[in-house]
Amino acid sequence: MKYAIIDISSSSISLLAAEGEKRFDILFRERENVSILHYMEGKNLSERGVEKLVENLGKMKEICKKAGIDKCYVISTASMRNFENFEWVAEELKRRVAVKVNLLDGQEEAYCDLVSNERYRALDRAVLADIGGGSIELCDLSKNNPDALVYLDFGPIQINHRFVSNIHPTEGEAKDIKKFVRKKLEKSGLPGDSAFSTAVLVGATNQAIYDVYCDYYDEGKEGEKRIEYGRLKKLCKHLVQSSDRSMLVLKNAPEKIYTLTTAAVVLRAMLKYFGVSNIVVSDFGVKEGYLALVTDGRWQGVETDLNEEPAAA
């Protein structure tokens, strides 16, 4: 059986195709960079934004058809949760491109991350972290109960609106961001002060930070993905202060030009709070977790019929 999970995020529409039943082989991945931020009118997605989603979701459906996908699920997380006109957007996507969106709340998003990264439970005192555009999901991997999951209802997008006056935060703004993140973590219930020894970074934003990190230090990407905290600290300083920082981001993650520096500052603040000494980057996130949950029957997702024709062009 071939499955596809299409994820609508704040900066892209990504596709995971896999084959199997209980164990899956990844067939391929696709990504279309679409920055929803550019199409917001206040807290509503504009008509032009809907058109961009329709266009790119149509491309993903065609890719799935050609690949012989049997079951397709379209999901979205904080990017669409934050739309005040979400119901209208969802209806328009259903009408114009025959796509049915499964909207995940913060706890569900965090649980997907956890399910797809169960193997990291074997690490000593590990914390999982996913920095999304509009939310942050954390999980204490040493626990196996709902208290292990923590959802923070902010991300680089909200932090930029609150603290950042230009594309990248200034030194003063970065300090304010780090203080803000620390206060939020103190209220989260997760322990700091070296309670964790390992951080497992998941999601597209952390992957983008890793790509910038590798480029900045001219490192290859073969083998296990690791980040040294001291070198990340130096990279953050460069992203905040250097005149060529935009070129570094544009080269590696152009769709995140407005949020990557802020995300890196947030990540550094989180890692400092937790006091971790070991940082790994996982290739598995929400899409892989959602696939596991719907295929083993724990969740009942709404499928998108790849052969269904839109009701309106």
PDB file of C-alpha atoms in Angstrom:
ATOM      1  CA  MET A   1       0.000   0.000   0.000  1.00  0.00           C
ATOM      2  CA  LYS A   2       1.326   3.422  -0.950  1.00  0.00           C
ATOM      3  CA  TYR A   3       0.562   6.409   1.271  1.00  0.00           C
ATOM      4  CA  ALA A   4       1.086  10.148   0.973  1.00  0.00           C
ATOM      5  CA  ILE A   5       0.990  12.816   3.679  1.00  0.00           C
ATOM      6  CA  ILE A   6       0.810  16.409   2.444  1.00  0.00           C
ATOM      7  CA  ASP A   7       1.580  19.055   5.070  1.00  0.00           C
ATOM      8  CA  ILE A   8       0.583  22.723   4.746  1.00  0.00           C
ATOM      9  CA  SER A   9       2.986  24.780   6.878  1.00  0.00           C
ATOM     10  CA  SER A  10       3.666  28.490   7.211  1.00  0.00           C
ATOM     11  CA  SER A  11       6.502  28.434   4.661  1.00  0.00           C
ATOM     12  CA  SER A  12       5.857  25.422   2.420  1.00  0.00           C
ATOM     13  CA  ILE A  13       3.683  22.579   1.241  1.00  0.00           C
ATOM     14  CA  SER A  14       5.586  19.338   1.700  1.00  0.00           C
ATOM     15  CA  LEU A  15       4.866  15.762   0.667  1.00  0.00           C
ATOM     16  CA  LEU A  16       5.966  12.452   2.135  1.00  0.00           C
ATOM     17  CA  ALA A  17       5.308   9.306   0.092  1.00  0.00           C
ATOM     18  CA  ALA A  18       5.839   5.909   1.693  1.00  0.00           C
ATOM     19  CA  GLU A  19       5.043   2.252   1.048  1.00  0.00           C
ATOM     20  CA  GLY A  20       4.282  -0.512   3.532  1.00  0.00           C
ATOM     21  CA  GLU A  21       1.857  -1.531   6.255  1.00  0.00           C
ATOM     22  CA  LYS A  22       3.298  -1.431   9.764  1.00  0.00           C
ATOM     23  CA  ARG A  23       6.822  -0.616   8.625  1.00  0.00           C
ATOM     24  CA  PHE A  24       7.350   1.867   5.833  1.00  0.00           C
ATOM     25  CA  ASP A  25       9.919   2.593   3.190  1.00  0.00           C
ATOM     26  CA  ILE A  26      10.147   6.255   2.189  1.00  0.00           C
ATOM     27  CA  LEU A  27       9.559   6.474  -1.564  1.00  0.00           C
ATOM     28  CA  PHE A  28      10.258  10.177  -2.014  1.00  0.00           C
ATOM     29  CA  ARG A  29       9.760  13.649  -0.601  1.00  0.00           C
ATOM     30  CA  GLU A  30       8.648  16.829  -2.356  1.00  0.00           C
ATOM     31  CA  ARG A  31       8.446  20.448  -1.230  1.00  0.00           C
ATOM     32  CA  GLU A  32       6.998  23.625  -2.702  1.00  0.00           C
ATOM     33  CA  ASN A  33       8.054  26.835  -0.952  1.00  0.00           C
ATOM     34  CA  VAL A  34       4.968  28.955  -0.289  1.00  0.00           C
ATOM     35  CA  SER A  35       5.269  31.651   2.376  1.00  0.00           C
ATOM     36  CA  ILE A  36       1.738  32.126   3.687  1.00  0.00           C
ATOM     37  CA  LEU A  37       2.970  35.188   5.584  1.00  0.00           C
ATOM     38  CA  HIS A  38       3.001  37.094   2.317  1.00  0.00           C
ATOM     39  CA  TYR A  39      -0.701  36.485   1.773  1.00  0.00           C
ATOM     40  CA  MET A  40      -2.177  37.420   5.131  1.00  0.00           C
ATOM     41  CA  GLU A  41      -4.640  40.262   5.593  1.00  0.00           C
ATOM     42  CA  GLY A  42      -4.589  40.729   9.327  1.00  0.00           C
ATOM     43  CA  LYS A  43      -5.355  37.290  10.742  1.00  0.00           C
ATOM     44  CA  ASN A  44      -7.120  36.109   7.582  1.00  0.00           C
ATOM     45  CA  LEU A  45      -5.639  34.350   4.570  1.00  0.00           C
ATOM     46  CA  SER A  46      -6.317  36.406   1.464  1.00  0.00           C
ATOM     47  CA  GLU A  47      -7.952  35.267  -1.769  1.00  0.00           C
ATOM     48  CA  ARG A  48      -4.513  35.321  -3.404  1.00  0.00           C
ATOM     49  CA  GLY A  49      -3.203  33.106  -0.602  1.00  0.00           C
ATOM     50  CA  VAL A  50      -5.950  30.574  -1.256  1.00  0.00           C
ATOM     51  CA  GLU A  51      -5.038  30.628  -4.956  1.00  0.00           C
ATOM     52  CA  LYS A  52      -1.401  29.823  -4.109  1.00  0.00           C
ATOM     53  CA  LEU A  53      -2.468  26.928  -1.904  1.00  0.00           C
ATOM     54  CA  VAL A  54      -4.802  25.609  -4.597  1.00  0.00           C
ATOM     55  CA  GLU A  55      -2.050  25.841  -7.217  1.00  0.00           C
ATOM     56  CA  ASN A  56       0.543  23.983  -5.151  1.00  0.00           C
ATOM     57  CA  LEU A  57      -1.833  21.419  -3.675  1.00  0.00           C
ATOM     58  CA  GLY A  58      -2.877  20.632  -7.238  1.00  0.00           C
ATOM     59  CA  LYS A  59       0.769  19.963  -8.096  1.00  0.00           C
ATOM     60  CA  MET A  60       1.123  17.639  -5.122  1.00  0.00           C
ATOM     61  CA  LYS A  61      -2.009  15.716  -6.068  1.00  0.00           C
ATOM     62  CA  GLU A  62      -0.676  15.198  -9.590  1.00  0.00           C
ATOM     63  CA  ILE A  63       2.619  13.894  -8.211  1.00  0.00           C
ATOM     64  CA  CYS A  64       0.680  11.455  -6.017  1.00  0.00           C
ATOM     65  CA  LYS A  65      -1.440  10.249  -8.942  1.00  0.00           C
ATOM     66  CA  LYS A  66       1.602   9.585 -11.123  1.00  0.00           C
ATOM     67  CA  ALA A  67       3.269   7.703  -8.249  1.00  0.00           C
ATOM     68  CA  GLY A  68       0.257   5.414  -7.821  1.00  0.00           C
ATOM     69  CA  ILE A  69      -0.527   6.538  -4.277  1.00  0.00           C
ATOM     70  CA  ASP A  70      -3.403   4.547  -2.746  1.00  0.00           C
ATOM     71  CA  LYS A  71      -4.262   6.768   0.221  1.00  0.00           C
ATOM     72  CA  CYS A  72      -3.561  10.462   0.675  1.00  0.00           C
ATOM     73  CA  TYR A  73      -3.998  12.637   3.770  1.00  0.00           C
ATOM     74  CA  VAL A  74      -3.606  16.421   3.844  1.00  0.00           C
ATOM     75  CA  ILE A  75      -2.707  17.914   7.217  1.00  0.00           C
ATOM     76  CA  SER A  76      -1.996  21.335   8.635  1.00  0.00           C
ATOM     77  CA  THR A  77      -0.831  22.589  11.990  1.00  0.00           C
ATOM     78  CA  ALA A  78      -0.237  26.045  13.478  1.00  0.00           C
ATOM     79  CA  SER A  79      -0.067  27.757  10.087  1.00  0.00           C
ATOM     80  CA  MET A  80      -3.796  27.216   9.471  1.00  0.00           C
ATOM     81  CA  ARG A  81      -4.847  27.040  13.138  1.00  0.00           C
ATOM     82  CA  ASN A  82      -4.032  30.734  13.295  1.00  0.00           C
ATOM     83  CA  PHE A  83      -6.360  31.703  10.428  1.00  0.00           C
ATOM     84  CA  GLU A  84      -9.486  33.403  11.723  1.00  0.00           C
ATOM     85  CA  ASN A  85     -11.086  32.435   8.400  1.00  0.00           C
ATOM     86  CA  PHE A  86      -9.900  28.810   8.522  1.00  0.00           C
ATOM     87  CA  GLU A  87     -13.348  27.331   7.857  1.00  0.00           C
ATOM     88  CA  TRP A  88     -13.717  29.415   4.690  1.00  0.00           C
ATOM     89  CA  VAL A  89     -10.191  28.488   3.548  1.00  0.00           C
ATOM     90  CA  ALA A  90     -10.846  24.779   4.143  1.00  0.00           C
ATOM     91  CA  GLU A  91     -14.103  24.932   2.190  1.00  0.00           C
ATOM     92  CA  GLU A  92     -12.398  26.748  -0.691  1.00  0.00           C
ATOM     93  CA  LEU A  93      -9.629  24.114  -0.847  1.00  0.00           C
ATOM     94  CA  LYS A  94     -12.262  21.390  -0.897  1.00  0.00           C
ATOM     95  CA  ARG A  95     -14.234  23.158  -3.626  1.00  0.00           C
ATOM     96  CA  ARG A  96     -11.358  24.293  -5.852  1.00  0.00           C
ATOM     97  CA  VAL A  97      -8.851  21.439  -5.581  1.00  0.00           C
ATOM     98  CA  ALA A  98     -10.842  18.621  -3.892  1.00  0.00           C
ATOM     99  CA  VAL A  99      -8.569  18.538  -0.849  1.00  0.00           C
ATOM    100  CA  LYS A 100      -9.810  17.760   2.673  1.00  0.00           C
ATOM    101  CA  VAL A 101      -7.614  19.244   5.402  1.00  0.00           C
ATOM    102  CA  ASN A 102      -7.023  17.458   8.708  1.00  0.00           C
ATOM    103  CA  LEU A 103      -6.268  20.264  11.165  1.00  0.00           C
ATOM    104  CA  LEU A 104      -4.034  19.190  14.078  1.00  0.00           C
ATOM    105  CA  ASP A 105      -4.040  21.033  17.371  1.00  0.00           C
ATOM    106  CA  GLY A 106      -0.853  21.669  19.338  1.00  0.00           C
ATOM    107  CA  GLN A 107      -1.017  18.512  21.440  1.00  0.00           C
ATOM    108  CA  GLU A 108      -1.712  16.363  18.383  1.00  0.00           C
ATOM    109  CA  GLU A 109       1.196  17.937  16.551  1.00  0.00           C
ATOM    110  CA  ALA A 110       3.509  17.226  19.495  1.00  0.00           C
ATOM    111  CA  TYR A 111       2.245  13.628  19.673  1.00  0.00           C
ATOM    112  CA  CYS A 112       3.039  13.094  15.975  1.00  0.00           C
ATOM    113  CA  ASP A 113       6.592  14.284  16.614  1.00  0.00           C
ATOM    114  CA  LEU A 114       6.846  11.897  19.555  1.00  0.00           C
ATOM    115  CA  VAL A 115       5.509   8.871  17.646  1.00  0.00           C
ATOM    116  CA  SER A 116       7.934   9.381  14.761  1.00  0.00           C
ATOM    117  CA  ASN A 117      10.925   9.702  17.101  1.00  0.00           C
ATOM    118  CA  GLU A 118      10.279   6.913  19.613  1.00  0.00           C
ATOM    119  CA  ARG A 119      13.720   5.433  18.988  1.00  0.00           C
ATOM    120  CA  TYR A 120      15.341   8.417  20.694  1.00  0.00           C
ATOM    121  CA  ARG A 121      13.805   7.322  24.012  1.00  0.00           C
ATOM    122  CA  ALA A 122      16.882   5.121  24.361  1.00  0.00           C
ATOM    123  CA  LEU A 123      19.055   8.216  24.758  1.00  0.00           C
ATOM    124  CA  ASP A 124      19.865   9.430  28.240  1.00  0.00           C
ATOM    125  CA  ARG A 125      17.550  12.249  29.439  1.00  0.00           C
ATOM    126  CA  ALA A 126      16.440  13.430  25.997  1.00  0.00           C
ATOM    127  CA  VAL A 127      14.085  16.292  25.126  1.00  0.00           C
ATOM    128  CA  LEU A 128      12.467  16.600  21.704  1.00  0.00           C
ATOM    129  CA  ALA A 129      11.936  20.073  20.217  1.00  0.00           C
ATOM    130  CA  ASP A 130      10.040  21.195  17.110  1.00  0.00           C
ATOM    131  CA  ILE A 131      10.059  24.925  16.312  1.00  0.00           C
ATOM    132  CA  GLY A 132       7.215  25.605  13.899  1.00  0.00           C
ATOM    133  CA  GLY A 133       6.358  28.956  12.377  1.00  0.00           C
ATOM    134  CA  GLY A 134       3.483  29.550  14.785  1.00  0.00           C
ATOM    135  CA  SER A 135       4.090  27.123  17.650  1.00  0.00           C
ATOM    136  CA  ILE A 136       6.705  25.082  19.495  1.00  0.00           C
ATOM    137  CA  GLU A 137       6.265  21.450  20.517  1.00  0.00           C
ATOM    138  CA  LEU A 138       8.404  19.893  23.233  1.00  0.00           C
ATOM    139  CA  CYS A 139       8.496  16.408  24.683  1.00  0.00           C
ATOM    140  CA  ASP A 140      10.340  14.896  27.623  1.00  0.00           C
ATOM    141  CA  LEU A 141      11.343  11.549  26.102  1.00  0.00           C
ATOM    142  CA  SER A 142      12.047  10.063  29.512  1.00  0.00           C
ATOM    143  CA  LYS A 143       8.287  10.064  30.244  1.00  0.00           C
ATOM    144  CA  ASN A 144       5.522   8.031  28.634  1.00  0.00           C
ATOM    145  CA  ASN A 145       2.385   9.943  29.567  1.00  0.00           C
ATOM    146  CA  PRO A 146       0.499  13.077  28.421  1.00  0.00           C
ATOM    147  CA  ASP A 147       2.564  15.232  30.809  1.00  0.00           C
ATOM    148  CA  ALA A 148       5.553  14.549  28.575  1.00  0.00           C
ATOM    149  CA  LEU A 149       4.047  16.702  25.802  1.00  0.00           C
ATOM    150  CA  VAL A 150       4.264  20.483  26.019  1.00  0.00           C
ATOM    151  CA  TYR A 151       2.767  22.864  23.475  1.00  0.00           C
ATOM    152  CA  LEU A 152       3.821  26.537  23.378  1.00  0.00           C
ATOM    153  CA  ASP A 153       1.421  28.746  21.440  1.00  0.00           C
ATOM    154  CA  PHE A 154       4.043  30.957  19.828  1.00  0.00           C
ATOM    155  CA  GLY A 155       6.751  30.613  17.216  1.00  0.00           C
ATOM    156  CA  PRO A 156       9.138  32.809  15.222  1.00  0.00           C
ATOM    157  CA  ILE A 157       6.212  34.483  13.426  1.00  0.00           C
ATOM    158  CA  GLN A 158       4.604  35.799  16.625  1.00  0.00           C
ATOM    159  CA  ILE A 159       7.997  36.639  18.141  1.00  0.00           C
ATOM    160  CA  ASN A 160       8.902  38.690  15.076  1.00  0.00           C
ATOM    161  CA  HIS A 161       5.667  40.648  15.344  1.00  0.00           C
ATOM    162  CA  ARG A 162       6.335  41.319  19.017  1.00  0.00           C
ATOM    163  CA  PHE A 163      10.070  42.000  19.136  1.00  0.00           C
ATOM    164  CA  VAL A 164      11.662  42.391  15.686  1.00  0.00           C
ATOM    165  CA  SER A 165      11.534  45.663  13.750  1.00  0.00           C
ATOM    166  CA  ASN A 166      13.338  44.457  10.604  1.00  0.00           C
ATOM    167  CA  ILE A 167      14.111  41.150   8.875  1.00  0.00           C
ATOM    168  CA  HIS A 168      16.648  40.029  11.500  1.00  0.00           C
ATOM    169  CA  PRO A 169      16.586  40.844  15.208  1.00  0.00           C
ATOM    170  CA  THR A 170      19.159  43.294  16.573  1.00  0.00           C
ATOM    171  CA  GLU A 171      21.351  42.386  19.536  1.00  0.00           C
ATOM    172  CA  GLY A 172      18.927  44.118  21.875  1.00  0.00           C
ATOM    173  CA  GLU A 173      15.925  42.411  20.302  1.00  0.00           C
ATOM    174  CA  ALA A 174      17.681  39.030  20.493  1.00  0.00           C
ATOM    175  CA  LYS A 175      18.238  39.543  24.237  1.00  0.00           C
ATOM    176  CA  ASP A 176      14.546  40.349  24.689  1.00  0.00           C
ATOM    177  CA  ILE A 177      13.596  37.218  22.733  1.00  0.00           C
ATOM    178  CA  LYS A 178      15.813  35.007  24.890  1.00  0.00           C
ATOM    179  CA  LYS A 179      14.300  36.449  28.093  1.00  0.00           C
ATOM    180  CA  PHE A 180      10.794  35.875  26.706  1.00  0.00           C
ATOM    181  CA  VAL A 181      11.546  32.250  25.754  1.00  0.00           C
ATOM    182  CA  ARG A 182      13.095  31.510  29.143  1.00  0.00           C
ATOM    183  CA  LYS A 183      10.016  32.831  30.970  1.00  0.00           C
ATOM    184  CA  LYS A 184       7.755  30.688  28.791  1.00  0.00           C
ATOM    185  CA  LEU A 185       9.877  27.607  29.449  1.00  0.00           C
ATOM    186  CA  GLU A 186       9.846  28.253  33.201  1.00  0.00           C
ATOM    187  CA  LYS A 187       6.037  28.186  33.057  1.00  0.00           C
ATOM    188  CA  SER A 188       5.910  25.092  30.827  1.00  0.00           C
ATOM    189  CA  GLY A 189       6.588  22.553  33.559  1.00  0.00           C
ATOM    190  CA  LEU A 190       9.673  21.199  31.804  1.00  0.00           C
ATOM    191  CA  PRO A 191      12.794  21.204  33.991  1.00  0.00           C
ATOM    192  CA  GLY A 192      15.858  23.255  33.131  1.00  0.00           C
ATOM    193  CA  ASP A 193      19.327  23.420  34.685  1.00  0.00           C
ATOM    194  CA  SER A 194      20.833  20.379  32.932  1.00  0.00           C
ATOM    195  CA  ALA A 195      17.809  18.129  33.538  1.00  0.00           C
ATOM    196  CA  PHE A 196      18.336  16.919  29.955  1.00  0.00           C
ATOM    197  CA  SER A 197      21.587  15.789  28.377  1.00  0.00           C
ATOM    198  CA  THR A 198      20.347  15.426  24.770  1.00  0.00           C
ATOM    199  CA  ALA A 199      18.125  17.545  22.531  1.00  0.00           C
ATOM    200  CA  VAL A 200      16.472  15.930  19.503  1.00  0.00           C
ATOM    201  CA  LEU A 201      15.591  18.611  16.958  1.00  0.00           C
ATOM    202  CA  VAL A 202      12.759  17.879  14.518  1.00  0.00           C
ATOM    203  CA  GLY A 203      10.819  19.791  11.874  1.00  0.00           C
ATOM    204  CA  ALA A 204      11.583  21.937   8.836  1.00  0.00           C
ATOM    205  CA  THR A 205      12.790  24.970  10.807  1.00  0.00           C
ATOM    206  CA  ASN A 206      15.380  23.004  12.768  1.00  0.00           C
ATOM    207  CA  GLN A 207      16.428  21.306   9.527  1.00  0.00           C
ATOM    208  CA  ALA A 208      16.904  24.735   7.935  1.00  0.00           C
ATOM    209  CA  ILE A 209      19.015  25.866  10.892  1.00  0.00           C
ATOM    210  CA  TYR A 210      21.099  22.714  10.477  1.00  0.00           C
ATOM    211  CA  ASP A 211      21.569  23.433   6.744  1.00  0.00           C
ATOM    212  CA  VAL A 212      22.752  26.978   7.524  1.00  0.00           C
ATOM    213  CA  TYR A 213      24.995  25.577  10.273  1.00  0.00           C
ATOM    214  CA  CYS A 214      26.643  23.119   7.865  1.00  0.00           C
ATOM    215  CA  ASP A 215      27.185  25.809   5.253  1.00  0.00           C
ATOM    216  CA  TYR A 216      28.603  28.291   7.751  1.00  0.00           C
ATOM    217  CA  TYR A 217      31.121  25.742   9.047  1.00  0.00           C
ATOM    218  CA  ASP A 218      31.628  24.086   5.640  1.00  0.00           C
ATOM    219  CA  GLU A 219      30.600  20.690   6.990  1.00  0.00           C
ATOM    220  CA  GLY A 220      29.297  17.717   5.024  1.00  0.00           C
ATOM    221  CA  LYS A 221      25.866  16.278   5.748  1.00  0.00           C
ATOM    222  CA  GLU A 222      26.774  12.604   5.635  1.00  0.00           C
ATOM    223  CA  GLY A 223      26.043  10.392   8.605  1.00  0.00           C
ATOM    224  CA  GLU A 224      24.258  11.375  11.803  1.00  0.00           C
ATOM    225  CA  LYS A 225      23.270  15.022  11.981  1.00  0.00           C
ATOM    226  CA  ARG A 226      24.758  16.754  14.990  1.00  0.00           C
ATOM    227  CA  ILE A 227      25.149  20.322  16.196  1.00  0.00           C
ATOM    228  CA  GLU A 228      27.679  21.618  18.733  1.00  0.00           C
ATOM    229  CA  TYR A 229      26.113  24.149  21.087  1.00  0.00           C
ATOM    230  CA  GLY A 230      29.213  26.375  21.173  1.00  0.00           C
ATOM    231  CA  ARG A 231      29.278  26.567  17.385  1.00  0.00           C
ATOM    232  CA  LEU A 232      25.531  27.217  17.238  1.00  0.00           C
ATOM    233  CA  LYS A 233      26.056  30.100  19.663  1.00  0.00           C
ATOM    234  CA  LYS A 234      28.681  31.554  17.322  1.00  0.00           C
ATOM    235  CA  LEU A 235      26.351  31.086  14.322  1.00  0.00           C
ATOM    236  CA  CYS A 236      23.527  32.911  16.128  1.00  0.00           C
ATOM    237  CA  LYS A 237      25.866  35.827  16.807  1.00  0.00           C
ATOM    238  CA  HIS A 238      26.733  35.912  13.103  1.00  0.00           C
ATOM    239  CA  LEU A 239      23.056  35.835  12.070  1.00  0.00           C
ATOM    240  CA  VAL A 240      22.240  38.699  14.413  1.00  0.00           C
ATOM    241  CA  GLN A 241      25.274  40.894  13.721  1.00  0.00           C
ATOM    242  CA  SER A 242      26.831  40.147  10.322  1.00  0.00           C
ATOM    243  CA  SER A 243      26.092  42.175   7.189  1.00  0.00           C
ATOM    244  CA  ASP A 244      26.089  39.036   4.978  1.00  0.00           C
ATOM    245  CA  ARG A 245      23.630  37.045   7.103  1.00  0.00           C
ATOM    246  CA  SER A 246      20.786  37.387   4.596  1.00  0.00           C
ATOM    247  CA  MET A 247      22.871  35.770   1.845  1.00  0.00           C
ATOM    248  CA  LEU A 248      23.630  32.815   4.114  1.00  0.00           C
ATOM    249  CA  VAL A 249      19.926  32.290   4.819  1.00  0.00           C
ATOM    250  CA  LEU A 250      18.839  32.883   1.209  1.00  0.00           C
ATOM    251  CA  LYS A 251      21.358  30.308  -0.014  1.00  0.00           C
ATOM    252  CA  ASN A 252      20.088  27.566   2.296  1.00  0.00           C
ATOM    253  CA  ALA A 253      16.492  28.393   3.283  1.00  0.00           C
ATOM    254  CA  PRO A 254      15.103  31.260   1.183  1.00  0.00           C
ATOM    255  CA  GLU A 255      11.533  30.547   2.286  1.00  0.00           C
ATOM    256  CA  LYS A 256      12.592  31.279   5.888  1.00  0.00           C
ATOM    257  CA  ILE A 257      14.391  34.573   5.295  1.00  0.00           C
ATOM    258  CA  TYR A 258      11.988  36.372   7.662  1.00  0.00           C
ATOM    259  CA  THR A 259      12.058  33.815  10.473  1.00  0.00           C
ATOM    260  CA  LEU A 260      15.273  31.772  10.512  1.00  0.00           C
ATOM    261  CA  THR A 261      17.443  34.137  12.554  1.00  0.00           C
ATOM    262  CA  THR A 262      14.675  34.517  15.122  1.00  0.00           C
ATOM    263  CA  ALA A 263      14.217  30.724  15.173  1.00  0.00           C
ATOM    264  CA  ALA A 264      17.954  30.253  15.755  1.00  0.00           C
ATOM    265  CA  VAL A 265      17.843  32.688  18.684  1.00  0.00           C
ATOM    266  CA  VAL A 266      14.845  30.809  20.109  1.00  0.00           C
ATOM    267  CA  LEU A 267      16.626  27.469  19.691  1.00  0.00           C
ATOM    268  CA  ARG A 268      19.757  28.732  21.411  1.00  0.00           C
ATOM    269  CA  ALA A 269      17.680  30.050  24.330  1.00  0.00           C
ATOM    270  CA  MET A 270      15.900  26.696  24.667  1.00  0.00           C
ATOM    271  CA  LEU A 271      19.110  24.675  24.568  1.00  0.00           C
ATOM    272  CA  LYS A 272      20.730  26.959  27.136  1.00  0.00           C
ATOM    273  CA  TYR A 273      17.707  26.606  29.418  1.00  0.00           C
ATOM    274  CA  PHE A 274      17.805  22.820  29.189  1.00  0.00           C
ATOM    275  CA  GLY A 275      21.579  22.718  29.527  1.00  0.00           C
ATOM    276  CA  VAL A 276      22.012  19.922  26.987  1.00  0.00           C
ATOM    277  CA  SER A 277      25.457  18.706  25.955  1.00  0.00           C
ATOM    278  CA  ASN A 278      24.402  16.591  22.955  1.00  0.00           C
ATOM    279  CA  ILE A 279      22.298  17.866  20.023  1.00  0.00           C
ATOM    280  CA  VAL A 280      21.019  15.656  17.196  1.00  0.00           C
ATOM    281  CA  VAL A 281      18.777  16.532  14.234  1.00  0.00           C
ATOM    282  CA  SER A 282      16.082  14.021  13.241  1.00  0.00           C
ATOM    283  CA  ASP A 283      14.737  13.528   9.720  1.00  0.00           C
ATOM    284  CA  PHE A 284      11.369  12.407  11.107  1.00  0.00           C
ATOM    285  CA  GLY A 285       8.566  14.689  12.220  1.00  0.00           C
ATOM    286  CA  VAL A 286       4.846  15.367  12.046  1.00  0.00           C
ATOM    287  CA  LYS A 287       4.196  13.711   8.661  1.00  0.00           C
ATOM    288  CA  GLU A 288       5.886  10.455   9.651  1.00  0.00           C
ATOM    289  CA  GLY A 289       4.066  10.407  12.982  1.00  0.00           C
ATOM    290  CA  TYR A 290       0.704  11.092  11.377  1.00  0.00           C
ATOM    291  CA  LEU A 291       1.303   8.287   8.870  1.00  0.00           C
ATOM    292  CA  ALA A 292       1.992   5.815  11.693  1.00  0.00           C
ATOM    293  CA  LEU A 293      -1.085   6.902  13.664  1.00  0.00           C
ATOM    294  CA  VAL A 294      -3.609   6.667  10.807  1.00  0.00           C
ATOM    295  CA  THR A 295      -2.266   3.418   9.411  1.00  0.00           C
ATOM    296  CA  ASP A 296      -2.293   1.540  12.722  1.00  0.00           C
ATOM    297  CA  GLY A 297      -5.811   2.713  13.548  1.00  0.00           C
ATOM    298  CA  ARG A 298      -5.031   4.967  16.492  1.00  0.00           C
ATOM    299  CA  TRP A 299      -6.324   7.992  14.554  1.00  0.00           C
ATOM    300  CA  GLN A 300      -9.065   8.263  11.950  1.00  0.00           C
ATOM    301  CA  GLY A 301      -7.896  10.756   9.363  1.00  0.00           C
ATOM    302  CA  VAL A 302     -10.056  12.113   6.551  1.00  0.00           C
ATOM    303  CA  GLU A 303      -8.660  10.993   3.193  1.00  0.00           C
ATOM    304  CA  THR A 304      -8.295  13.150   0.121  1.00  0.00           C
ATOM    305  CA  ASP A 305      -9.517  11.248  -2.936  1.00  0.00           C
ATOM    306  CA  LEU A 306      -6.867  11.810  -5.605  1.00  0.00           C
ATOM    307  CA  ASN A 307      -9.380  11.028  -8.369  1.00  0.00           C
ATOM    308  CA  GLU A 308     -12.042  13.437  -7.151  1.00  0.00           C
ATOM    309  CA  GLU A 309     -12.518  16.414  -9.456  1.00  0.00           C
ATOM    310  CA  PRO A 310     -12.883  19.922  -7.964  1.00  0.00           C
ATOM    311  CA  ALA A 311     -16.403  21.344  -7.851  1.00  0.00           C
ATOM    312  CA  ALA A 312     -15.092  24.659  -9.214  1.00  0.00           C
ATOM    313  CA  ALA A 313     -12.057  25.698 -11.189  1.00  0.00           C
TER     314      ALA A 313
END
